[in-house]
C-alpha positions as a Markdown table, in Angstrom:
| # | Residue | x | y | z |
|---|---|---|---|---|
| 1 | Unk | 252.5 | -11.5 | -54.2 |
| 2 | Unk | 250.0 | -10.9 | -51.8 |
| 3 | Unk | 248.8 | -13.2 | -49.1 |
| 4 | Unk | 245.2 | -14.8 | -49.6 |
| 5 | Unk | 243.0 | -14.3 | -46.3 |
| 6 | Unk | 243.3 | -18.2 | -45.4 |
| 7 | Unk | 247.1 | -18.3 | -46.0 |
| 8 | Unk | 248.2 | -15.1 | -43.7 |
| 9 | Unk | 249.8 | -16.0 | -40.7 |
| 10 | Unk | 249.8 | -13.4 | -37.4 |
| 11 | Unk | 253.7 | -12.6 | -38.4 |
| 12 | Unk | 255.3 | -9.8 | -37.0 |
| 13 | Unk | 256.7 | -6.9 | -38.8 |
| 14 | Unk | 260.5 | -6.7 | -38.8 |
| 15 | Unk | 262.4 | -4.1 | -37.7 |
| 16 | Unk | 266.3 | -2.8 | -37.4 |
| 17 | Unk | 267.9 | -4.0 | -34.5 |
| 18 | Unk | 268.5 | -7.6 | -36.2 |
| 19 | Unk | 269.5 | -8.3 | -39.4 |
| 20 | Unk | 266.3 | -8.6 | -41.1 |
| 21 | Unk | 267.5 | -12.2 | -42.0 |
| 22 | Unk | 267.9 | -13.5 | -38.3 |
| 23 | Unk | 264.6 | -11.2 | -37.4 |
| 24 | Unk | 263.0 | -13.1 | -39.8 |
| 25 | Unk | 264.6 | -17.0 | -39.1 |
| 26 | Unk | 263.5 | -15.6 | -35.1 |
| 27 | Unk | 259.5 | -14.8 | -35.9 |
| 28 | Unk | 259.4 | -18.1 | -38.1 |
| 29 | Unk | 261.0 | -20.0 | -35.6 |
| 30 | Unk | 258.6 | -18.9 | -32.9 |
| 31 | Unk | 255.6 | -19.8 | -35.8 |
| 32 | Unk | 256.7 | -23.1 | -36.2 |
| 33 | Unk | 257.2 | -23.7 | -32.5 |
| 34 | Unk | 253.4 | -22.8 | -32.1 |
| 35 | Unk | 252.0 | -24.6 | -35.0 |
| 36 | Unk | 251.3 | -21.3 | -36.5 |
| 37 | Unk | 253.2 | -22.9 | -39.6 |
| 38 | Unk | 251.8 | -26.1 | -40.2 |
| 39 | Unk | 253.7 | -29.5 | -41.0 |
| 40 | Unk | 253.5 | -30.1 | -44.7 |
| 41 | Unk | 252.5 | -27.5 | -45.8 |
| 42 | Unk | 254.5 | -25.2 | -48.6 |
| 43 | Unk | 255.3 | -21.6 | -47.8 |
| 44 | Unk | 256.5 | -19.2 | -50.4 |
| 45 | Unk | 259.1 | -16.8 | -49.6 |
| 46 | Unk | 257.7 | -14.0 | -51.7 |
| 47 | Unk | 253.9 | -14.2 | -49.5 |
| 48 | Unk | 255.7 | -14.6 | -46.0 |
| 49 | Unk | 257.9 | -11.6 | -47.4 |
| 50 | Unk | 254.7 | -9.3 | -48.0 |
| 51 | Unk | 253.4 | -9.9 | -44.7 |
| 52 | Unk | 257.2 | -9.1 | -42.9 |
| 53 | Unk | 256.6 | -5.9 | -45.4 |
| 54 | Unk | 259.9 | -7.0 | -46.9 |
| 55 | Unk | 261.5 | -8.5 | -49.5 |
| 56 | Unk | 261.9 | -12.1 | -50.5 |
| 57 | Unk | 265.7 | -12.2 | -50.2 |
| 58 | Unk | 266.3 | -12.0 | -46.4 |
| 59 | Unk | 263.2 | -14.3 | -46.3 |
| 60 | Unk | 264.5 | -16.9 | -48.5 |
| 61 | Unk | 267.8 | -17.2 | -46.7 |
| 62 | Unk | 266.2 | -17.6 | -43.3 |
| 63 | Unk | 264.6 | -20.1 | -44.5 |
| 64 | Unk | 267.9 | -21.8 | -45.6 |
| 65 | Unk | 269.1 | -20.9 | -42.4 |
| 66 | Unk | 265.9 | -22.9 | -40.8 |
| 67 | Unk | 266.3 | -26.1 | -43.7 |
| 68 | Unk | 270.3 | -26.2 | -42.4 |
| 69 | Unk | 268.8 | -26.4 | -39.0 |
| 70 | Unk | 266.4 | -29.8 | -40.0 |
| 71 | Unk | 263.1 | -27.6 | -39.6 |
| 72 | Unk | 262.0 | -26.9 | -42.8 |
| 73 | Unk | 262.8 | -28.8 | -46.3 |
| 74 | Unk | 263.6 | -27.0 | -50.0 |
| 75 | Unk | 260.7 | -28.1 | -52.8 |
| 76 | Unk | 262.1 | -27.3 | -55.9 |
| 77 | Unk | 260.5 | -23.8 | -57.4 |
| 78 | Unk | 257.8 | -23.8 | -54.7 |
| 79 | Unk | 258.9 | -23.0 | -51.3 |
| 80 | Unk | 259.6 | -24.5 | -48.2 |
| 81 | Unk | 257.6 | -27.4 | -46.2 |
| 82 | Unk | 257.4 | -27.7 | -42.5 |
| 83 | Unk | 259.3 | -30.8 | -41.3 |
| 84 | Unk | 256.8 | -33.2 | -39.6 |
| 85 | Unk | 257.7 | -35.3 | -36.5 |
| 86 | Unk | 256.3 | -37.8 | -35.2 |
| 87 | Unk | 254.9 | -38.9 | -31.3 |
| 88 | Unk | 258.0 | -40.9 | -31.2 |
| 89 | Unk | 260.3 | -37.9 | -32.3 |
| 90 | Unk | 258.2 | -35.8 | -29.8 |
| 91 | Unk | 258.6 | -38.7 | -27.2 |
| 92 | Unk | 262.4 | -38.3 | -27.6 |
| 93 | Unk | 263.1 | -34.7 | -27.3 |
| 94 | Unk | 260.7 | -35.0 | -23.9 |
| 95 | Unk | 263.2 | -37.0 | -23.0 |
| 96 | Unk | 266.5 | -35.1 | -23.6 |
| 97 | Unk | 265.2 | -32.4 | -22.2 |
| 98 | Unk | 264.1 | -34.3 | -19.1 |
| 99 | Unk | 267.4 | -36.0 | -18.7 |
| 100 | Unk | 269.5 | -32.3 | -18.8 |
| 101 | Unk | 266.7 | -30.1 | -17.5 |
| 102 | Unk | 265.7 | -31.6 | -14.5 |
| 103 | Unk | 268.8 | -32.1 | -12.8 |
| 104 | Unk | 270.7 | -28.7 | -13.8 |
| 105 | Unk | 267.7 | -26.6 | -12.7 |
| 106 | Unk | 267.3 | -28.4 | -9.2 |
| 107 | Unk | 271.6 | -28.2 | -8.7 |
| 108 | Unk | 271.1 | -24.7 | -8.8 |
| 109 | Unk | 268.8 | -24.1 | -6.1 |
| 110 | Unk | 270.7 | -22.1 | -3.8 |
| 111 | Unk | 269.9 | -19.0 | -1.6 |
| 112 | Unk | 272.9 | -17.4 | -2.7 |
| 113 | Unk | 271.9 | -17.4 | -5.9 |
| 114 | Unk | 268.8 | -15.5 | -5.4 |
| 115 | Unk | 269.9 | -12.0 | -7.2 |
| 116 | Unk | 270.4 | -14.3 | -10.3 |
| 117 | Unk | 266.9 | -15.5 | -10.3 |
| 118 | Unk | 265.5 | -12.4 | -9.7 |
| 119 | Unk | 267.1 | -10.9 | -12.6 |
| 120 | Unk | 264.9 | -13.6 | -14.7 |
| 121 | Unk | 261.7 | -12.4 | -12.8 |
| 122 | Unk | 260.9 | -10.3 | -15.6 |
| 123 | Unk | 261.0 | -12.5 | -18.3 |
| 124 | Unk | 258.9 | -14.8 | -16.2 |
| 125 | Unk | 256.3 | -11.8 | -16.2 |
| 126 | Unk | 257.0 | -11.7 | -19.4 |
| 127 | Unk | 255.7 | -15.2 | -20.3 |
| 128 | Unk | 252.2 | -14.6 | -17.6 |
| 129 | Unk | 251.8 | -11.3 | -19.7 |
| 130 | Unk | 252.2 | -12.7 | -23.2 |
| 131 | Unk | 249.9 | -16.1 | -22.2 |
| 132 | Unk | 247.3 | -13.2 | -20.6 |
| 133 | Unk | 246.7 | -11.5 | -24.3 |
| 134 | Unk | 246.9 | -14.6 | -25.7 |
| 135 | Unk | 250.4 | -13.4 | -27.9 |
| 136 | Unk | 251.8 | -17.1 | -28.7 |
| 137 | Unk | 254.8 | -15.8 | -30.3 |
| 138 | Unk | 256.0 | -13.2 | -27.5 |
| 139 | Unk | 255.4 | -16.4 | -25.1 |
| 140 | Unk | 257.2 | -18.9 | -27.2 |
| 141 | Unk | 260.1 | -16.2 | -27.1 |
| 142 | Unk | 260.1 | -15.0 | -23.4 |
| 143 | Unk | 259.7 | -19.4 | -22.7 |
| 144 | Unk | 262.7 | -19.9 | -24.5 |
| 145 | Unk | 265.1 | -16.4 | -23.2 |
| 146 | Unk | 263.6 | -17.6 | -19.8 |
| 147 | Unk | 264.9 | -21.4 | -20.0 |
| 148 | Unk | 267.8 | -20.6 | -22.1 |
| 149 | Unk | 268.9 | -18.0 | -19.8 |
| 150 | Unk | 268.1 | -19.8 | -16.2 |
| 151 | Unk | 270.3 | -22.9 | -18.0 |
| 152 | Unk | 273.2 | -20.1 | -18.2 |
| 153 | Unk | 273.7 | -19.8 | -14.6 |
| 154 | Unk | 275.0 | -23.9 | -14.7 |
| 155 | Unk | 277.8 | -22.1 | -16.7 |
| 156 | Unk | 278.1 | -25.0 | -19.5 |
| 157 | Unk | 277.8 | -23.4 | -22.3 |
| 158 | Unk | 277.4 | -26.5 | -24.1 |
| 159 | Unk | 274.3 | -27.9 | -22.4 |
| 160 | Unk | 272.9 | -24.3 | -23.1 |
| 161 | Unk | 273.5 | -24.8 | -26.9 |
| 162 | Unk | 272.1 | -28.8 | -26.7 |
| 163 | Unk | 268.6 | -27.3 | -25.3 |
| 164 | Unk | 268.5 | -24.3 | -27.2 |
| 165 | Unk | 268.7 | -26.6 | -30.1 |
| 166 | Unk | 265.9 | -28.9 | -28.6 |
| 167 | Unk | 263.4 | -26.2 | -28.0 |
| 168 | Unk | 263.7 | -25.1 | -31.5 |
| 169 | Unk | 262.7 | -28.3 | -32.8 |
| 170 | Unk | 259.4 | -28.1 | -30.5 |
| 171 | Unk | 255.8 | -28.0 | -32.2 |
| 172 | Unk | 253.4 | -26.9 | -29.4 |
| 173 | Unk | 250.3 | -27.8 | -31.5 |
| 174 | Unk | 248.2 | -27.5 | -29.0 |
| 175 | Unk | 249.4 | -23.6 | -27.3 |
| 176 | Unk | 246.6 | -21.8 | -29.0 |
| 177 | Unk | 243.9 | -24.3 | -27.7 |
| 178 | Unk | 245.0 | -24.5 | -24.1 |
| 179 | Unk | 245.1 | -20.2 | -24.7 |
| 180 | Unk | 241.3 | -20.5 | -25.5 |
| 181 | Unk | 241.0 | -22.5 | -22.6 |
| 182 | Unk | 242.7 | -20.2 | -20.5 |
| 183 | Unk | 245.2 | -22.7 | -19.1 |
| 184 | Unk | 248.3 | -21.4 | -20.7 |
| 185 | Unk | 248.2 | -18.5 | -18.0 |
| 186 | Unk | 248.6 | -21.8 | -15.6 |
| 187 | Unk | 251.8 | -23.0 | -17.1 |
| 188 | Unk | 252.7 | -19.5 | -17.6 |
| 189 | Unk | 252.9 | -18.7 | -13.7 |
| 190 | Unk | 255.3 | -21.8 | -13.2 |
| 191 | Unk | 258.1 | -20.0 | -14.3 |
| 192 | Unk | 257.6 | -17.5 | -11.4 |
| 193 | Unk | 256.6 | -20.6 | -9.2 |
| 194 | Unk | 260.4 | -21.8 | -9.5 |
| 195 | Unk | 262.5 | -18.4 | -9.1 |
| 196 | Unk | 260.7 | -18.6 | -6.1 |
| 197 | Unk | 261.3 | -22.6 | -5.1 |
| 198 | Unk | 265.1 | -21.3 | -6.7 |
| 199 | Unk | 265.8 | -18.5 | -4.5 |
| 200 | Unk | 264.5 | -20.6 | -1.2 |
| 201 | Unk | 267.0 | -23.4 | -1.7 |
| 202 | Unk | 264.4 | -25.7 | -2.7 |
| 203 | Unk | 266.3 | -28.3 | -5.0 |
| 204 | Unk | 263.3 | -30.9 | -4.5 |
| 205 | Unk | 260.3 | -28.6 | -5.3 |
| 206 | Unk | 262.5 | -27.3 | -8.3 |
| 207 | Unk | 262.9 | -30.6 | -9.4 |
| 208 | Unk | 259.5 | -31.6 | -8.9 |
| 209 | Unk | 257.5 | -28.7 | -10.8 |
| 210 | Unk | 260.5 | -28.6 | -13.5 |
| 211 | Unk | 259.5 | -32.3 | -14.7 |
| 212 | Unk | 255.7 | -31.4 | -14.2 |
| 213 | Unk | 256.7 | -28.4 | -16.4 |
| 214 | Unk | 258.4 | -30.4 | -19.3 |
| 215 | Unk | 256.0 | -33.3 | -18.8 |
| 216 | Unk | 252.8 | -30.7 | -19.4 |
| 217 | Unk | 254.4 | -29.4 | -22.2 |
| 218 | Unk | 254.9 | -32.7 | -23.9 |
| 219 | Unk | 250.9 | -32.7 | -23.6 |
| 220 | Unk | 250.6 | -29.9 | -25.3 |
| 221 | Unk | 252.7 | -30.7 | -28.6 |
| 222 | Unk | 250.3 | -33.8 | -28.7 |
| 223 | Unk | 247.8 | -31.5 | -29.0 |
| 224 | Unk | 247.7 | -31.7 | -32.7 |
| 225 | Unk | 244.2 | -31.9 | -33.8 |
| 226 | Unk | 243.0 | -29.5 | -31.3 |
């Protein structure tokens, strides 16, 4: 079944280095992260399939894989809907990520750690790059490798796994209108702003701009209507 103009979303095509199953659950991840997929709404499995350019099977069991995970929801003989959340929900996860975030990333402030960060510089690139062409999806996914992977260097895995988990749950409603804007190359650049606070020592300015990070993201999931 082919996609109608107003129901084609700016999906990537899959290729072979991923099962096309977690290729898929990725790109529809990163879609629902930006709002790309909206809440409520019902998606079919055989239309996103034609615009992967596959078929509906690996399509329909990342989206399983997505309902197991609370994202989406199963309607009977339809599709899939987008799980809402609320401001409170949204309130919440700030929070979480806040409370674990803040603190982890300013402990590892250390000169002696500075080969570490600079082995993140170029996914920090990565995410000025992506928010300078305006590609949501390639900066959702740099955002995420990028905090996922500086979180690493704490070396508990489980706290990785708790804000991995967290992020995924994110709806930044408002990305694509702070990208018209211009401002997402702003928040974009704070990634390269803390390798550099990072590798100085800097445990204060990292804490600082890493709460003035999360905080300016929790403005943009409010972003909803924008």
């Amino acid at each position: 079944m082919a996609p109608s103009a107003e129901d084609r979303l700016d999906l990537p095509v899959v290729g072979e280095r991923q099962s096309l199953r977690e290729q898929v659950a990725h790109a529809l991840r990163a879609a629902l992260i930006t709002g790309e997929m909206r809440p409520g709404v019902v998606y079919s499995a055989p239309v996103l399939a034609a615009q992967f350019g596959v078929s509906a099977t690996p399509v329909r069991e990342a989206m399983l894989d997505l309902a197991k995970e609370g994202l989406v929801e199963a309607v009977r003989n339809k599709g899939f809907r987008v799980t809402e959340l609320s401001e409170r929900d949204l309130d919440e996860l700030t929070e979480i990520r806040r409370l674990i975030e803040v603190p982890t990333v300013a402990r590892l402030a250390d000169r002696a750690r500075a080969d570490s960060f600079e082995l993140l510089r170029p996914v920090a690139q990565q995410i000025v790059d992506a928010a300078e062409r305006g590609d949501l999806l390639a900066y959702v996914d740099a955002d995420i490798r990028f905090h996922v992977d500086l979180l690493a260097l704490a070396g508990n895995a489980h706290l990785v796994e708790v804000v991995r988990d967290l992020r995924k749950r994110a709806r930044l409603y408002g990305l694509s209108a702070l990208s018209a804007r211009g401002g997402l190359v702003d928040s974009a650049r704070e990634h390269l702003d803390l390798l550099d606070l990072l590798s100085a020592g800097d445990a204060g300015g990292s804490e600082r701009l890493m709460r003035n990070h999360i905080q300016h993201v929790r403005g943009i999931w409010a972003s909803k209507s924008e």
